[in-house]
C-alpha positions in Angstrom: 50.3 -6.1 7.1 49.5 -7.2 3.6 47.2 -10.0 4.9 45.3 -7.5 7.1 44.6 -5.2 4.1 43.4 -8.2 2.0 41.1 -9.4 4.9 39.8 -5.9 5.4 39.1 -5.4 1.6 37.5 -8.8 1.4 35.3 -8.2 4.5 34.3 -4.8 3.1 33.4 -6.2 -0.2 31.2 -9.0 1.3 29.4 -6.4 3.5 28.7 -4.2 0.5 27.4 -7.2 -1.5 25.2 -8.3 1.4 23.8 -4.7 1.8 23.0 -4.4 -1.9 21.3 -7.8 -1.9 19.1 -6.9 1.0 18.0 -3.5 -0.3 17.4 -4.8 -3.8 15.0 -7.5 -2.7 13.0 -5.5 -0.1 9.4 -5.6 -1.4 7.6 -2.3 -0.8 4.6 -0.2 -1.9 6.2 2.3 -4.2 3.0 4.3 -4.8 -0.6 4.5 -3.8 -3.0 6.6 -5.9 -6.8 7.2 -5.5 -9.2 8.5 -8.0 -12.6 8.3 -9.7 -11.7 5.9 -12.5 -10.3 2.4 -12.5 -6.9 3.4 -13.9 -6.7 6.4 -11.6 -5.7 8.5 -14.6 -6.2 11.6 -12.4 -5.7 11.5 -8.6 -8.5 13.0 -6.5 -8.8 13.9 -2.8 -12.5 15.0 -2.9 -15.4 12.7 -3.8 -19.1 13.0 -4.0 -21.5 10.9 -1.9 -22.2 8.6 -4.9 -18.7 8.3 -6.4 -16.9 5.0 -6.5 -13.4 5.3 -5.0 -10.6 3.5 -6.8 -7.1 2.8 -5.4 -4.1 1.6 -7.3 -1.0 0.4 -5.3 2.2 -0.3 -7.1 4.3 -3.1 -5.5 8.0 -3.0 -6.2 11.0 -5.3 -5.6 8.8 -8.3 -4.7 11.1 -11.4 -5.2 8.1 -13.8 -5.1 4.4 -14.1 -4.1 3.0 -11.4 -1.8 -0.4 -10.5 -0.4 -1.8 -7.0 -0.7 -4.7 -6.0 1.6 -6.7 -2.9 0.7 -9.4 -1.4 2.9 -11.5 1.7 3.4 -11.3 3.4 6.7 -13.5 6.0 8.5 -11.3 8.8 9.9 -13.7 11.6 10.9 -17.2 10.7 9.7 -20.1 12.0 11.9 -22.1 9.0 13.3 -19.4 6.5 12.4 -16.7 5.0 14.7 -13.2 5.6 13.4 -11.7 2.5 11.9 -12.1 0.1 8.9 -15.4 0.2 7.1 -17.1 -3.3 7.7 -17.1 -5.4 4.6 -14.8 -3.1 2.6 -11.5 -5.0 2.9 -10.0 -7.2 0.2 -6.7 -9.1 0.0 -5.2 -9.8 -3.4 -2.4 -12.3 -4.2 0.4 -11.1 -6.5 3.0 -13.4 -8.1 5.6 -10.6 -7.5 6.0 -6.9 -8.3 2.9 -5.4 -10.0 -0.2 -3.4 -9.2 -3.1 -4.1 -6.9 -6.4 -2.3 -7.8 -9.3 -1.8 -5.5 -12.7 -0.3 -5.9 -15.0 0.9 -3.1 -18.6 1.4 -4.2 -20.9 3.6 -2.1 -23.9 2.2 -0.4 -27.3 2.9 -1.9 -27.8 6.0 0.3 -24.2 7.2 -0.6 -21.1 7.8 1.5 -21.7 9.9 4.6 -19.9 13.2 4.4 -16.5 13.3 6.2 -12.9 12.2 6.1 -11.8 8.8 4.9 -8.6 7.0 4.0 -7.6 4.0 1.9 -5.0 1.8 3.5 -2.9 -0.7 1.7 -0.8 -3.3 3.5 1.9 -5.5 1.9 2.5 -8.9 3.4 4.5 -12.0 2.7 2.7 -15.2 1.7 2.9 -16.1 5.4 1.1 -12.9 6.5 4.2 -11.0 7.8 3.6 -7.2 7.2 6.4 -5.7 5.0 5.0 -2.2 4.2 1.9 0.0 4.6 0.7 3.2 2.9 -2.5 5.2 3.1 -4.1 8.0 1.2 -6.7 10.4 2.6 -9.8 11.9 1.0 -12.9 13.8 1.8 -16.6 13.1 0.8 -18.4 16.4 0.6 
């Protein structure tokens, strides 16, 4: 009986340690903010046709190098097909946890009015997706 209790306690302890180790090293996007200045000191969800859109993604619990892809996406923009805006996708390499900052400059004629979103995708160095977040905004 005493051996069974010891084995049970040992197995439970090892499971708890394994669970903590897995959750403590799971890289993820802990926040995504969009705004009109590079530091996104104030979040915005409405932009003008000539406003540059900035996005700051905070990456947490990254045990090593990661890739962070940011892209602008048409959601509901008259005359545009829904999906990523051609040419407005950039992948950044981070050495670990930190921030990935993106800027999306409007074309000379300005952004068409409509609904957009910024998507950020967190990947391992090998390209395996670990997390994804998006933030929606309107150009009016």
